[in-house]
Coordinates of C-alpha atoms and ligand atoms in Angstrom, one line a residue:
X1 CA 2.1 -7.1 68.0
X2 CA 4.3 -4.0 67.2
X3 CA 7.3 -4.2 69.2
X4 CA 9.7 -0.2 70.9
X5 CA 12.9 -0.4 71.3
X6 CA 15.5 2.7 72.7
X7 CA 18.7 3.3 71.6
X8 CA 21.0 6.0 73.0
X9 CA 25.7 6.2 72.1
X10 CA 27.5 9.3 73.1
X11 CA 31.1 9.5 71.3
X12 CA 34.0 11.5 71.7
X13 CA 35.3 14.5 69.4
X14 CA 39.0 14.1 68.7
X15 CA 41.5 15.0 66.8
X16 CA 43.0 13.1 63.8
X17 CA 39.8 10.8 62.9
X18 CA 36.9 10.7 60.2
X19 CA 33.3 12.1 61.2
X20 CA 30.9 9.4 59.8
X21 CA 28.0 9.8 61.0
X22 CA 24.9 7.3 59.7
X23 CA 27.8 6.6 57.0
X24 CA 28.2 9.6 55.3
X25 CA 32.2 10.7 56.0
X26 CA 31.6 14.3 56.9
X27 CA 34.3 17.1 56.6
X28 CA 35.2 18.2 59.9
X29 CA 37.9 19.2 61.7
X30 CA 37.5 16.7 64.2
X31 CA 35.9 13.0 64.5
X32 CA 34.6 10.4 66.6
X33 CA 36.2 7.7 68.4
X34 CA 36.1 4.6 69.2
X35 CA 37.2 0.9 67.9
X36 CA 35.0 0.7 65.2
X37 CA 33.9 3.6 62.3
X38 CA 32.6 5.7 66.3
X39 CA 29.0 6.4 63.4
X40 CA 27.3 7.1 66.9
X41 CA 23.8 7.6 64.9
X42 CA 24.1 4.0 63.6
X43 CA 25.0 2.2 66.9
X44 CA 22.0 3.7 68.6
X45 CA 19.7 2.5 66.3
X46 CA 20.9 -0.3 65.9
X47 CA 20.6 -0.4 69.8
X48 CA 16.3 0.2 68.8
X49 CA 16.5 -2.3 66.7
X50 CA 17.9 -5.1 69.4
X51 CA 16.1 -3.8 72.1
X52 CA 12.8 -4.1 70.4
X53 CA 13.4 -7.6 70.0
X54 CA 14.6 -7.5 74.4
X55 CA 17.8 -8.3 72.5
X56 CA 21.6 -7.5 74.2
X57 CA 22.9 -4.6 73.6
X58 CA 25.3 -3.2 70.9
X59 CA 28.6 -4.0 73.3
X60 CA 26.9 -7.8 73.4
X61 CA 27.3 -8.2 69.8
X62 CA 30.3 -6.8 68.7
X63 CA 32.1 -6.4 72.3
X64 CA 35.2 -3.2 71.4
X65 CA 37.6 -5.9 73.0
X66 CA 37.0 -7.7 69.5
X67 CA 39.9 -7.2 66.3
X68 CA 37.4 -7.9 63.9
X69 CA 35.6 -4.5 65.2
X70 CA 38.1 -2.5 64.6
X71 CA 37.6 0.1 62.4
X72 CA 34.3 -2.0 60.9
X73 CA 31.9 0.0 59.3
X74 CA 28.8 0.5 62.1
X75 CA 26.6 -0.8 59.1
X76 CA 28.0 -4.1 59.5
X77 CA 26.0 -3.9 62.9
X78 CA 23.1 -3.0 61.6
X79 CA 23.4 -6.0 59.0
X80 CA 23.0 -8.1 62.0
X81 CA 21.1 -6.5 64.1
X82 CA 18.9 -6.7 60.8
X83 CA 19.3 -10.5 60.5
X84 CA 18.3 -10.5 63.5
X85 CA 14.7 -9.8 63.2
X86 CA 14.7 -11.4 60.3
X87 CA 15.3 -14.9 62.1
X88 CA 12.8 -13.4 64.8
X89 CA 9.8 -13.1 61.6
X90 CA 9.9 -10.3 62.0
X91 CA 9.4 -6.1 60.3
X92 CA 11.1 -3.8 61.3
X93 CA 8.4 -1.0 60.7
X94 CA 10.2 1.4 61.0
X95 CA 13.6 3.7 62.3
X96 CA 13.6 7.6 64.3
X97 CA 16.2 9.0 65.6
X98 CA 18.4 12.5 66.5
X99 CA 21.8 13.6 66.2
X100 CA 23.2 16.0 68.8
X101 CA 25.7 18.0 67.8
X102 CA 26.8 21.5 67.4
X103 CA 28.7 21.2 64.9
X104 CA 29.2 20.2 61.3
X105 CA 25.9 21.2 60.4
X106 CA 24.3 17.8 59.2
X107 CA 21.0 18.6 56.7
X108 CA 22.7 18.6 53.8
X109 CA 23.8 14.5 55.1
X110 CA 20.5 13.4 56.1
X111 CA 19.7 12.2 52.8
X112 CA 22.1 10.2 51.5
X113 CA 22.3 8.7 55.8
X114 CA 18.5 8.4 55.2
X115 CA 19.8 6.1 52.5
X116 CA 22.8 4.4 54.0
X117 CA 20.8 3.6 56.7
X118 CA 17.9 2.3 54.5
X119 CA 20.6 0.0 53.1
X120 CA 21.6 -1.5 55.8
X121 CA 18.3 -2.6 57.0
X122 CA 17.0 -3.3 54.2
X123 CA 13.8 -1.1 54.5
X124 CA 12.2 1.7 52.4
X125 CA 13.5 4.5 53.6
X126 CA 10.8 6.4 54.3
X127 CA 10.6 4.2 56.8
X128 CA 13.8 5.7 58.5
X129 CA 13.3 9.1 59.4
X130 CA 16.4 11.2 60.9
X131 CA 16.8 14.5 62.0
X132 CA 19.8 16.2 63.9
X133 CA 19.5 19.6 66.8
X134 CA 22.4 20.7 68.7
X135 CA 22.2 20.8 72.1
X136 CA 23.1 25.4 72.2
X137 CA 25.7 25.4 72.9
X138 CA 25.2 23.4 76.4
X139 CA 26.8 20.5 77.6
X140 CA 29.2 18.5 76.2
X141 CA 27.9 17.8 72.5
X142 CA 27.3 22.0 72.7
X143 CA 31.1 21.7 73.9
X144 CA 32.0 20.2 71.0
X145 CA 33.1 17.7 73.0
X146 CA 31.0 14.5 71.4
X147 CA 28.6 13.4 69.3
X148 CA 25.4 11.7 71.2
X149 CA 22.5 10.2 69.2
X150 CA 18.6 8.9 70.3
X151 CA 16.5 6.3 68.0
X152 CA 13.2 4.4 68.7
X153 CA 13.3 1.5 66.6
X154 CA 9.2 -0.6 65.9
X155 CA 9.1 -4.0 64.7
X156 CA 6.9 -5.9 64.0
X157 CA 6.5 -9.7 65.7
X158 CA 3.3 -10.6 65.0
X159 CA 4.3 -13.9 63.1
X160 CA 6.5 -14.4 65.6
X161 CA 6.6 -18.5 66.6
Ligands
MG201 MG1 28.9 3.2 69.9

């Protein structure tokens, strides 16, 4: 049986932080605020994978009060989600995500994001979809106050006991 999961995350854009999306350090005057590296894209994908397993969300596994995760690269969270899939004898079929950001232009970085996410989940890159869109200057993303990401994951649990 193939299970699907959904993930959604938002982080605020602030000065004095790096902008890390899909594990790529993207040149921009502002970055995302958060306890870890605040990689909103990896967080949404992590929640989608956890959701497909019926597990609790990323904040349950990696609380933002835990000093171990301060400044942590979010690929660690995807590594752990992939480990949970393997523990359940599952296989991630695919993940797909959209980043909602008014700026900067993300298209030049999409391929590297796919490489990083595929590596973190131990997947073939063809199983990773990443898109970027603006919100046409509407809402918090449109005002460049933050960046949002949404994701889905499908996990084959037919081998699960
Ligand atoms: Mg987050």
